[in-house]
Short mmCIF file of C-alpha atoms and ligand atoms in Angstrom, two decimals:
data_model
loop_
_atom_site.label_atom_id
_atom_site.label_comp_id
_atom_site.label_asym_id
_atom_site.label_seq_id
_atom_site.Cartn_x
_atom_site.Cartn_y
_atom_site.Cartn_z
CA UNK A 732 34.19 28.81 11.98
CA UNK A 733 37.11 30.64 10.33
CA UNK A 734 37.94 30.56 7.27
CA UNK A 735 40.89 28.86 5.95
CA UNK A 736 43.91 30.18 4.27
CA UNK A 737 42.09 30.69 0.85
CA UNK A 738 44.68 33.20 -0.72
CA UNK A 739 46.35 32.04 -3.91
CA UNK A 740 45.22 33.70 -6.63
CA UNK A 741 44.40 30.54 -8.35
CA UNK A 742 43.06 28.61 -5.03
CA UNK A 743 41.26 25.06 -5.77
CA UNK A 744 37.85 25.05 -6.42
CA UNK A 745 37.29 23.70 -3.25
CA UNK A 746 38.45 23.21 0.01
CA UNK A 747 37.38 21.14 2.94
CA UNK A 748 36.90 22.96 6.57
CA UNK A 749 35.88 20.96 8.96
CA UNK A 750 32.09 20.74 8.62
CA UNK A 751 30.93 21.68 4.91
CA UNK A 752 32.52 22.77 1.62
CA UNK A 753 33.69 26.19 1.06
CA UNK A 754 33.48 27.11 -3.12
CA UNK A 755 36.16 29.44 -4.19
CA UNK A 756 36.02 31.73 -6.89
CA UNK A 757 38.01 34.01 -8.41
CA UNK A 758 38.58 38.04 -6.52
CA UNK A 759 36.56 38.97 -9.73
CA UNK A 760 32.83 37.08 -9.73
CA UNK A 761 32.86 36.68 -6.37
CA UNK A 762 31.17 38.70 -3.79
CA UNK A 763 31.55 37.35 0.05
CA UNK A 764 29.06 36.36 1.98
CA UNK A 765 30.01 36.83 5.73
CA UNK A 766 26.55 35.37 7.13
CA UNK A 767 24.39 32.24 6.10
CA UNK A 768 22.19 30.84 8.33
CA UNK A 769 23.91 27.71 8.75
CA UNK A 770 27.58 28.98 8.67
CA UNK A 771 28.77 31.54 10.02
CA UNK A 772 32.04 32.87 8.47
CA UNK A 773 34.96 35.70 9.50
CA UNK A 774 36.47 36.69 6.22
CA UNK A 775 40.12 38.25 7.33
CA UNK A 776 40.46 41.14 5.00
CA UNK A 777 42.52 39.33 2.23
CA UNK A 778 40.20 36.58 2.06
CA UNK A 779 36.80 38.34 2.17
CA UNK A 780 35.98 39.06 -2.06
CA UNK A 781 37.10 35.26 -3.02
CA UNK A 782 34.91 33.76 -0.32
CA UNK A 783 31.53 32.43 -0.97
CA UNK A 784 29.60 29.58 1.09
CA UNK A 785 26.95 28.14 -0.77
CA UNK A 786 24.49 28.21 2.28
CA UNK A 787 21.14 30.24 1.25
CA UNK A 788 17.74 30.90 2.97
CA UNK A 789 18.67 34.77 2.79
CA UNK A 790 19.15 34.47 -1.30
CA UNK A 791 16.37 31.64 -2.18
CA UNK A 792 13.19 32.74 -3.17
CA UNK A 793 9.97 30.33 -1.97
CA UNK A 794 8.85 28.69 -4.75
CA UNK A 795 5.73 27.98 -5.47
CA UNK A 796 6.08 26.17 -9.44
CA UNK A 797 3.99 23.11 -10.13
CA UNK A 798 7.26 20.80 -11.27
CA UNK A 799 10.39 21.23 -11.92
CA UNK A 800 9.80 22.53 -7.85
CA UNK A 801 11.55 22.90 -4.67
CA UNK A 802 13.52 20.79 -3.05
CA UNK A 803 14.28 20.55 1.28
CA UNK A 804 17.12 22.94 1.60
CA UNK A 805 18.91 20.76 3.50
CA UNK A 806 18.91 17.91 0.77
CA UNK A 807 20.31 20.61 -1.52
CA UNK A 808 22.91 21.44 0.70
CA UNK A 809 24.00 17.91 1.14
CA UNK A 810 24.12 17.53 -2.63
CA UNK A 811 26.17 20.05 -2.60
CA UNK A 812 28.49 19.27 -0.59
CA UNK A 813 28.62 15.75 -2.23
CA UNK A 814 29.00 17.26 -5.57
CA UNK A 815 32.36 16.88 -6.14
CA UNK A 816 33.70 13.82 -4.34
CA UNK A 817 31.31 11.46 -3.44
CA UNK A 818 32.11 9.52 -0.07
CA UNK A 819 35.74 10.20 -1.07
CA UNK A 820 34.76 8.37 -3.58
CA UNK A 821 37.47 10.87 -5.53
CA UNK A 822 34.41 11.00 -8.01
CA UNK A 823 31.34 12.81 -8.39
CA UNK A 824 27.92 10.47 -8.74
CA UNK A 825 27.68 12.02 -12.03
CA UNK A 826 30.77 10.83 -13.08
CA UNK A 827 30.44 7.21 -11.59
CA UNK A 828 29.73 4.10 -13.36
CA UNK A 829 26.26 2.68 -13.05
CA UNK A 830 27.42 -0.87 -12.54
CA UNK A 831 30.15 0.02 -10.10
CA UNK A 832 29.55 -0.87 -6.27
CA UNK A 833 28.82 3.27 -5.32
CA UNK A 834 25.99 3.79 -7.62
CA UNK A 835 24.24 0.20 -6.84
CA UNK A 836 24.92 1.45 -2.88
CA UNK A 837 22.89 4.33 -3.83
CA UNK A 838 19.90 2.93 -5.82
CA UNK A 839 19.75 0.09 -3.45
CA UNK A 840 19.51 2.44 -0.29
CA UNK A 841 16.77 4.55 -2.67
CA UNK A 842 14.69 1.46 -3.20
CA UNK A 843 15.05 0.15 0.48
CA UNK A 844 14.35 4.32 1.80
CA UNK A 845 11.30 4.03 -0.30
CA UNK A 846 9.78 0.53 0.75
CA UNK A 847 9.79 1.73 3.75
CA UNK A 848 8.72 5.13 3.69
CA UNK A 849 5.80 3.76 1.51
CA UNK A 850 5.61 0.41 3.18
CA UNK A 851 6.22 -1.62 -0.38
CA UNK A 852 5.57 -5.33 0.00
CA UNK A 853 8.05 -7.69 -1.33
CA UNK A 854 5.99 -8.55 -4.47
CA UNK A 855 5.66 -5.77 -5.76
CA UNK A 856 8.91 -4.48 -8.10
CA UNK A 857 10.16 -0.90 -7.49
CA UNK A 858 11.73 0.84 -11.07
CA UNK A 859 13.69 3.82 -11.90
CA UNK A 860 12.83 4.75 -14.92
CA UNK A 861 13.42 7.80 -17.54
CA UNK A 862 10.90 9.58 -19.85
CA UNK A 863 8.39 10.88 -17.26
CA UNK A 864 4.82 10.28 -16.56
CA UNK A 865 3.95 11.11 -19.80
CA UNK A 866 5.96 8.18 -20.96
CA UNK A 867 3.83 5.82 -18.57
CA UNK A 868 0.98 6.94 -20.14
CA UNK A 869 2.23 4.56 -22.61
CA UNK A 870 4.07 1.73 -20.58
CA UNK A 871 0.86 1.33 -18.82
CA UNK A 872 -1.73 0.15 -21.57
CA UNK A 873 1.26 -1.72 -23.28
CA UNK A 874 2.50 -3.83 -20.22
CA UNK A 875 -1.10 -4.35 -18.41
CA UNK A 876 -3.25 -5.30 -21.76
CA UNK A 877 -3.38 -7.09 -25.21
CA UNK A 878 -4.36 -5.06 -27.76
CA UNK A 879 -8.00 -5.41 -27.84
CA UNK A 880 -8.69 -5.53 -24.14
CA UNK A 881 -11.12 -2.77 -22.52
CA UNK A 882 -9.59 -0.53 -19.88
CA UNK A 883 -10.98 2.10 -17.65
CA UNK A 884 -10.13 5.58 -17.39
CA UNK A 885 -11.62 8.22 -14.47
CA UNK A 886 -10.69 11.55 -15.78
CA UNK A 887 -10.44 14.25 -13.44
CA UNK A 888 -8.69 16.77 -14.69
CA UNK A 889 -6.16 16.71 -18.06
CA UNK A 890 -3.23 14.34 -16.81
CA UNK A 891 -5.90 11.56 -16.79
CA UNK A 892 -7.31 12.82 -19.70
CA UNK A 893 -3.94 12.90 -21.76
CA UNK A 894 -3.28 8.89 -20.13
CA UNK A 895 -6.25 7.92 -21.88
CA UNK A 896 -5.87 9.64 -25.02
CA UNK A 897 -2.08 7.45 -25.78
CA UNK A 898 -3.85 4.43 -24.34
CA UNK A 899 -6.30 4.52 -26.77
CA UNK A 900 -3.16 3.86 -29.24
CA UNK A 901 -2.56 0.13 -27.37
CA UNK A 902 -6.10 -1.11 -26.46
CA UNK A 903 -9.67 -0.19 -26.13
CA UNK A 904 -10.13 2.19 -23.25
CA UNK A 905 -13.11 3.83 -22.02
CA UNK A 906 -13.73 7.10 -19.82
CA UNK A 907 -15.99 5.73 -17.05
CA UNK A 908 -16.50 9.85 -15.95
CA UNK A 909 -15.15 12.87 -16.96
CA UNK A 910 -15.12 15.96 -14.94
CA UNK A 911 -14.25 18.07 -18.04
CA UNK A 912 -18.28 19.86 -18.33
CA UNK A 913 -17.62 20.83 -14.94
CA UNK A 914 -13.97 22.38 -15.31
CA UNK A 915 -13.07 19.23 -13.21
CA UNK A 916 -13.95 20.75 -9.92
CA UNK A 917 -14.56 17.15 -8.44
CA UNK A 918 -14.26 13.44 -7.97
CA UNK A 919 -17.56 11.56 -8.59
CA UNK A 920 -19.39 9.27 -6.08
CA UNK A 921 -18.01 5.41 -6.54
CA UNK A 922 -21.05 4.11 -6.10
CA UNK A 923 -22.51 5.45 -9.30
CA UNK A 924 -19.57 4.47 -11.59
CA UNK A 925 -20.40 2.33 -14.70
CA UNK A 926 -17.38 0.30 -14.36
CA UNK A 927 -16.95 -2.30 -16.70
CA UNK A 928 -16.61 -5.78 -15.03
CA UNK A 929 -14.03 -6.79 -17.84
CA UNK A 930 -11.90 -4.18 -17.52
CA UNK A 931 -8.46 -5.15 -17.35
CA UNK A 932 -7.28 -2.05 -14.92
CA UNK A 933 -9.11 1.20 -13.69
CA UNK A 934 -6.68 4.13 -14.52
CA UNK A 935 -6.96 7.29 -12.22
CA UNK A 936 -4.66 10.41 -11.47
CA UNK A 937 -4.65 10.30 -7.72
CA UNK A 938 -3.78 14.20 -7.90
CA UNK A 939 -5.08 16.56 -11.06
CA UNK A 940 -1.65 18.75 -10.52
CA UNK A 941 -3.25 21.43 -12.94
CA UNK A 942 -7.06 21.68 -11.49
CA UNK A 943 -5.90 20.72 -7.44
CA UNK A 944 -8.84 17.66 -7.56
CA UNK A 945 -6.99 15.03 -5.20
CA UNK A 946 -8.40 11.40 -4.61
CA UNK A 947 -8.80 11.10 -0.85
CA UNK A 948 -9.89 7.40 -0.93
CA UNK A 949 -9.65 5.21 -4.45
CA UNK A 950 -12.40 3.42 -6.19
CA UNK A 951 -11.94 -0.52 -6.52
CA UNK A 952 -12.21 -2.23 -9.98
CA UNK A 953 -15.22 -4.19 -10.39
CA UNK A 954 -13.29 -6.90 -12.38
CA UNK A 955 -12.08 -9.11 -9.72
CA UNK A 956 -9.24 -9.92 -12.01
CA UNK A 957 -8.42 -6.11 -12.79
CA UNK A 958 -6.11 -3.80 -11.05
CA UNK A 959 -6.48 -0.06 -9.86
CA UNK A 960 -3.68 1.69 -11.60
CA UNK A 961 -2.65 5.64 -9.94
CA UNK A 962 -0.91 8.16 -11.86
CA UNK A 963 0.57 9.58 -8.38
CA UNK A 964 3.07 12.24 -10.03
CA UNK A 965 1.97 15.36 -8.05
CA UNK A 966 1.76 13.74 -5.03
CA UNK A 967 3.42 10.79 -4.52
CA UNK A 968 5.05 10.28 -1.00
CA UNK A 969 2.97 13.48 0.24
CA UNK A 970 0.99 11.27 2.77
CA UNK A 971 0.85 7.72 3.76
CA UNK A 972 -0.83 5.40 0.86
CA UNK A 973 -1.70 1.45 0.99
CA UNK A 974 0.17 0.04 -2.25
CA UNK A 975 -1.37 -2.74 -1.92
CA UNK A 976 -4.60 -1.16 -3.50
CA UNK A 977 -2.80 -1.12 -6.77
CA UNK A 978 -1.86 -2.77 -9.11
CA UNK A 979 0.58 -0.04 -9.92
CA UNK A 980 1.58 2.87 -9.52
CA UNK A 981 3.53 5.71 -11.08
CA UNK A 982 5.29 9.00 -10.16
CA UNK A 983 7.48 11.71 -12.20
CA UNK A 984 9.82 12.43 -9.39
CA UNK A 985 9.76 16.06 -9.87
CA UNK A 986 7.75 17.29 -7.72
CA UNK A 987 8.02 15.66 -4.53
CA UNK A 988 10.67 13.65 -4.39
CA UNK A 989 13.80 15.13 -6.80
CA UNK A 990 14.65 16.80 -9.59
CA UNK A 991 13.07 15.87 -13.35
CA UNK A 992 14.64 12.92 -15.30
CA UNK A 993 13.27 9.87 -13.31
CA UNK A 994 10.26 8.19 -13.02
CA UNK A 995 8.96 5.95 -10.28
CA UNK A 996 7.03 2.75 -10.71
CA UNK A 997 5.55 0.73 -8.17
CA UNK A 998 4.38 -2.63 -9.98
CA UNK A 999 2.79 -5.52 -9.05
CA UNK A 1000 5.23 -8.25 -9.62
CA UNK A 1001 2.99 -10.55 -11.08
CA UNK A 1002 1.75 -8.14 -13.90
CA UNK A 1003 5.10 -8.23 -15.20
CA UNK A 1004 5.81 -10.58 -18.34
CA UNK A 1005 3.02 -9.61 -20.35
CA UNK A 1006 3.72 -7.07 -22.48
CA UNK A 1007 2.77 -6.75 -25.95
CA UNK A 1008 4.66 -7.69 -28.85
CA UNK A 1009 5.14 -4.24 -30.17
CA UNK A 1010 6.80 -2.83 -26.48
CA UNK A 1011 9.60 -0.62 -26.88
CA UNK A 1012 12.43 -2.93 -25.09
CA UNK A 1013 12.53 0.48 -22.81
CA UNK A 1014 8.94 0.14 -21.78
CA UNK A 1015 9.16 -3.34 -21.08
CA UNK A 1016 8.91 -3.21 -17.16
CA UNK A 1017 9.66 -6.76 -16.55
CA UNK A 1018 13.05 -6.08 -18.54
CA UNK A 1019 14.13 -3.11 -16.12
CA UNK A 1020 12.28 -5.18 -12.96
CA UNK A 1021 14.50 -8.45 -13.79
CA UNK A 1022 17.62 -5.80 -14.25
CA UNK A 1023 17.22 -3.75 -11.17
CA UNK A 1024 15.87 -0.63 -12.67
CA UNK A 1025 19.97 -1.05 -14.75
CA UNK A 1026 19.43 -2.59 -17.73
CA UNK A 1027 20.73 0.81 -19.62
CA UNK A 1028 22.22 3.69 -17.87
CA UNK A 1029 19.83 4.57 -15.51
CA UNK A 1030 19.46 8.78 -14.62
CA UNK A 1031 22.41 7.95 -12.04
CA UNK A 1032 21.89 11.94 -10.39
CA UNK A 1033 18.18 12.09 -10.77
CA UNK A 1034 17.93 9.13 -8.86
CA UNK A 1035 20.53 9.90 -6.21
CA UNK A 1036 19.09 13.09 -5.38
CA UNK A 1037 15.60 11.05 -4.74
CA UNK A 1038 17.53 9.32 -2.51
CA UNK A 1039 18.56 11.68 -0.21
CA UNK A 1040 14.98 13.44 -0.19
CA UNK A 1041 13.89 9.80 0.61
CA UNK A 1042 16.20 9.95 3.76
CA UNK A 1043 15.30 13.30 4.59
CA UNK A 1044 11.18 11.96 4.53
CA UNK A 1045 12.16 9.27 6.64
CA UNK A 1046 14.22 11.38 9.01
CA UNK A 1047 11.28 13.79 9.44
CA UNK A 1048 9.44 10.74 11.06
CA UNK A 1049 8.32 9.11 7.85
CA UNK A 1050 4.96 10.26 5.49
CA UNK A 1051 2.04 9.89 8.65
CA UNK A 1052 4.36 13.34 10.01
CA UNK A 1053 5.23 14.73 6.11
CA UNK A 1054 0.81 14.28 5.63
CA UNK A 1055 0.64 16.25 9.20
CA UNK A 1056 3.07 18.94 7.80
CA UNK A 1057 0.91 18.97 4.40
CA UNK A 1058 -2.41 19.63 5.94
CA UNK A 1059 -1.21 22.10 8.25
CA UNK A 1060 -0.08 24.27 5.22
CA UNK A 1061 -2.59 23.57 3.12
CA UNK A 1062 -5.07 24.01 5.76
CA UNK A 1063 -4.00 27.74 6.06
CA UNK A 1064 -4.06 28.39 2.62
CA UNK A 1065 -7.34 27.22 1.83
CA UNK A 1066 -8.63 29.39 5.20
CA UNK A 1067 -7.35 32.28 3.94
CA UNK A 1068 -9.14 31.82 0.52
CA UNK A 1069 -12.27 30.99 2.19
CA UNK A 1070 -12.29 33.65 4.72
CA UNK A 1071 -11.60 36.08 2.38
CA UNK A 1072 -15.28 36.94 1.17
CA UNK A 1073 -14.64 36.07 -2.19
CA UNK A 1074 -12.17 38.23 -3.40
CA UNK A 1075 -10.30 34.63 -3.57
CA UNK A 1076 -11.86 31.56 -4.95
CA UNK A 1077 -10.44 28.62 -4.89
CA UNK A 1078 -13.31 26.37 -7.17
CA UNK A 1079 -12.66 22.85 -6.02
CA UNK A 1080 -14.80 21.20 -3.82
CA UNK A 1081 -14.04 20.96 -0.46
CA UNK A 1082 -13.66 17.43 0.51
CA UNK A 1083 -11.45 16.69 -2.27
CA UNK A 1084 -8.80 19.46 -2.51
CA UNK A 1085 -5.30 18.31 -2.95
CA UNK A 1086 -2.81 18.99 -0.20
CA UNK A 1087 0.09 20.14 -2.80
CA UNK A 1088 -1.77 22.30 -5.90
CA UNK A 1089 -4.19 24.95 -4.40
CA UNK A 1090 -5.43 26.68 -7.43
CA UNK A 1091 -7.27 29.80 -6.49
CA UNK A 1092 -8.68 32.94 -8.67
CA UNK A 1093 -9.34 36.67 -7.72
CA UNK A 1094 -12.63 37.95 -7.76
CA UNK A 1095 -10.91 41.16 -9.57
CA UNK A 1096 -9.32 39.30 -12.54
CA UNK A 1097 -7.92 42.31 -13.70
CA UNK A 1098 -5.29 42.75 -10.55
CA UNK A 1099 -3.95 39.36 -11.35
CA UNK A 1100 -0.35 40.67 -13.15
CA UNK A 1101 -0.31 42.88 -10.08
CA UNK A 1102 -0.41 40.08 -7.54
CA UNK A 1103 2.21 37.71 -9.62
CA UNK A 1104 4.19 41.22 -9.87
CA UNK A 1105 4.16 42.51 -5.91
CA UNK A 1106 4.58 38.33 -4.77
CA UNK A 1107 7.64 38.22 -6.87
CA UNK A 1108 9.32 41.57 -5.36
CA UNK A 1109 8.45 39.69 -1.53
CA UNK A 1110 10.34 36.43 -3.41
CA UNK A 1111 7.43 34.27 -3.85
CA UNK A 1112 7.56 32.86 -7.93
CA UNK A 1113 5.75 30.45 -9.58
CA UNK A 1114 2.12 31.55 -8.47
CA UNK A 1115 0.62 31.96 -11.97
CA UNK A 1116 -1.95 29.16 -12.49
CA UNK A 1117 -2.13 26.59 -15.59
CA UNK A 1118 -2.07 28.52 -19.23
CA UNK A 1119 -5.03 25.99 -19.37
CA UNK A 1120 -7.15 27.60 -16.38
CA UNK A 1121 -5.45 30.99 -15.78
CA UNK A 1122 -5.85 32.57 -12.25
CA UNK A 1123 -3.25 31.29 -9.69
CA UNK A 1124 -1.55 28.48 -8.76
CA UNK A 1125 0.33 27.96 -5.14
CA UNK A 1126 1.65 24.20 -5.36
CA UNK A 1127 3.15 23.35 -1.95
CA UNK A 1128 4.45 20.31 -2.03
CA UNK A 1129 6.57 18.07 0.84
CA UNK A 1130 9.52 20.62 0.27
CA UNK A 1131 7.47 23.88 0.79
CA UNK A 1132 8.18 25.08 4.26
CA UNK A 1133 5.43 26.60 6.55
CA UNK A 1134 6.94 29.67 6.51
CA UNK A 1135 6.63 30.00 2.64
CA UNK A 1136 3.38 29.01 2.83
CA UNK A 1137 2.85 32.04 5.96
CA UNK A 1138 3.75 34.19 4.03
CA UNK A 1139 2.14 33.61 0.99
CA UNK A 1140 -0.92 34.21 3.38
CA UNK A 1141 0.06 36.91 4.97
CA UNK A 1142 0.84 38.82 1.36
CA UNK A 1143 -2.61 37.38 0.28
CA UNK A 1144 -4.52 39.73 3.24
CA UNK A 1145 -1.96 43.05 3.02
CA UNK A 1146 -2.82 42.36 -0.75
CA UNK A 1147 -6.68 41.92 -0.20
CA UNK A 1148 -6.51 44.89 2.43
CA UNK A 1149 -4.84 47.45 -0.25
CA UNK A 1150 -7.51 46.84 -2.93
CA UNK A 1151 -11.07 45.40 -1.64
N1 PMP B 494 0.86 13.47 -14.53
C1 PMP B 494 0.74 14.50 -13.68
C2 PMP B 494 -0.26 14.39 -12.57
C3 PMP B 494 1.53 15.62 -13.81
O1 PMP B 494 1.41 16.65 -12.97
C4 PMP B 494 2.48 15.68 -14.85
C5 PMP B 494 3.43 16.85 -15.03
N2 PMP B 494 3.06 18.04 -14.58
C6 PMP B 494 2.55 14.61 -15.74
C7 PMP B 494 1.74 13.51 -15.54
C8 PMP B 494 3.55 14.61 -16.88
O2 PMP B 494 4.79 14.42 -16.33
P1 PMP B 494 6.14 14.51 -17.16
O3 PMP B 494 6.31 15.92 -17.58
O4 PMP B 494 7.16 14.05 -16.17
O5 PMP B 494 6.01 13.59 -18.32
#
């Protein structure tokens, strides 16, 4: 592709070619860029400073942080190239009203992307909410229970133990197990659990994010009237998952599925209506269920960029191929820490490590600012573990390509190799 005639000093910011958006900048900032991966560009000599095209894979770095994380290149790129006129729109989707007929095309194509990704049944309510899991911690005990009702909690790691901590503000939960003596390593056996047959909803974190303990089949409340509810924030739409175990569940989208700023929730419909008195109006779920997820300015770009990763899942064959993709990388990684005669250690047991959040520690504790430091020179950031647990921390979520995750491994052994 050529480039375009790009020469006034003052050109537009940008300028259509025929298949993507080239940025202009001025002589000055600018250096050019005369190979991407995806475009390949001539810059004529009078062109070549001012030209930049936003393509990357030669300037990204794999990423490897726990949330805020990465995001599928290619959902990037279409952002970006959506950025400033949306649809020719002659408006940017940050710019657009939320009641106007673009932005309800986009959340309505989220929703329908994600019903079917996830297979969502018609009664249950799909909402777009703001304030992040931590919020639901909250929304959940307030919208599910009367004040004095008893609620379980299975605690496997902090994020479950933080939900039941603020739901012991709303109603009268319990911690059925803790993993905590153990440094949450593990998910208990179901059939020892002292559940309590009145409980109005058993509360798990279907991934601990921070300790990589991931539920790989979910315990069933032994009130038949009570609901399983599934923090799902750290690895929601990683693999295929039958909603209709839940009552509901709930998902920062930050990790998986877009940037930070929206949170899903997957309710039940008819557990909405009951919330108590005291329920902030923004808490209320049946208020934003009986408003289509619009009942105040909803986070318009947050949930249009879940959108398009929502495409991109289903374009990549839905989640049974995205769970295929997962265990394949994660598979790797945790071969490489276990063949590594223990100079790494990754502490969770086996049959319950999560797919995204392999936490692992070196047997020589003392090299660990030296592996962060040589990782980061080969591009790979984000490996230091939890301030809570210390060692490392490779999250590899949907998003993470094989490559990043090949060559994570293949540092880990030239690493290994230069100081066993
Ligand atoms: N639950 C889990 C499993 C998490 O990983 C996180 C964030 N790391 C949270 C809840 C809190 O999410 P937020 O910061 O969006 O409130």
């Amino acid at each position: 592709m050529a480039a375009t005639s790009l020469n006034a000093p003052n050109a537009p910011l940008l300028q259509k070619t025929h298949q993507t958006h080239v940025f202009l900048k001025p002589i000055s900032t600018i250096p050019c860029q005369t190979s991407a991966r995806r475009f390949s560009i001539s810059c004529s000599a009078t062109t070549q400073d001012r030209l930049s095209v936003q393509s990357q894979s030669q300037d990204r770095v794999f990423n490897f942080a726990a949330g805020p994380a990465t995001l599928p290149e290619n959902v990037l790129l279409k952002a970006q190239s959506e950025l400033y006129n949306w649809h020719g729109s002659g408006m940017s989707v940050m710019e657009m009203s939320h009641r106007g007929k673009d932005f309800r095309s986009i959340i309505e194509k989220a929703e329908a992307d994600l019903r079917s990704l996830l297979n969502i049944p018609e009664n249950y309510a799909v909402l777009f909410l703001q304030g992040g899991a931590t919020t639901q911690f909250a929304a959940v005990p307030l919208n599910l229970c009367a004040p004095g009702d008893s609620v379980d909690y299975l605690v496997t790691g902090s994020w479950g133990d933080k939900a039941f901590k603020e739901a012991k503000k709303y109603c009268n939960p319990k911690v059925i197990w803790s993993g905590k003596s153990e440094n949450y390593v593990r998910v208990p056996s179901f059939d020892g659990l002292e559940l309590n047959p009145n409980a109005k909803y058993l509360h798990i974190c279907a991934n601990e994010t921070i300790y990589g303990v991931e539920f790989k089949d979910y315990p069933v409340p032994r009130n038949p009237n009570g609901v399983l509810v599934a923090d799902m924030s750290s690895n929601f739409c990683s693999k295929p998952v039958d909603v209709t175990k839940f009552g509901l569940i709930y998902a920062g989208a930050q990790k998986n599925v877009g940037p930070s700023g929206v949170c899903i929730v997957i309710v039940r419909k008819d557990l909405l209506g009951n919330a108590q008195e005291i329920t902030p109006v923004m808490l209320d779920y049946k208020i934003h269920a009986d408003n289509n997820s619009l009942y105040n300015t909803p986070p318009c770009y947050g949930i249009y960029m879940c959108g398009l990763v929502f495409e991109d899942l289903l374009k990549q064959g839905g989640l049974d191929e995205v769970e295929k993709k997962n265990q394949k990388k994660a598979g790797i990684l945790y071969n490489a820490i276990d063949e590594s005669k223990g100079f790494y250690r990754c502490p969770v047991e086996k049959s319950v490590r999560s797919l995204m959040n392999v936490p692992f520690t070196l047997e020589k504790s003392e090299l660990e600012a030296e592996f962060l430091k040589e990782a980061e020179k080969e591009k790979m950031v984000q490996l230091k573990g939890h301030r809570s647990v210390g060692g490392m921390r490779a999250s590899i979520y949907n998003a993470m390509p094989l490559a990043g995750v090949e060559k994570l491994v293949a540092f880990m052994k030239d690493f290994q190799a230069k100081h066993a």
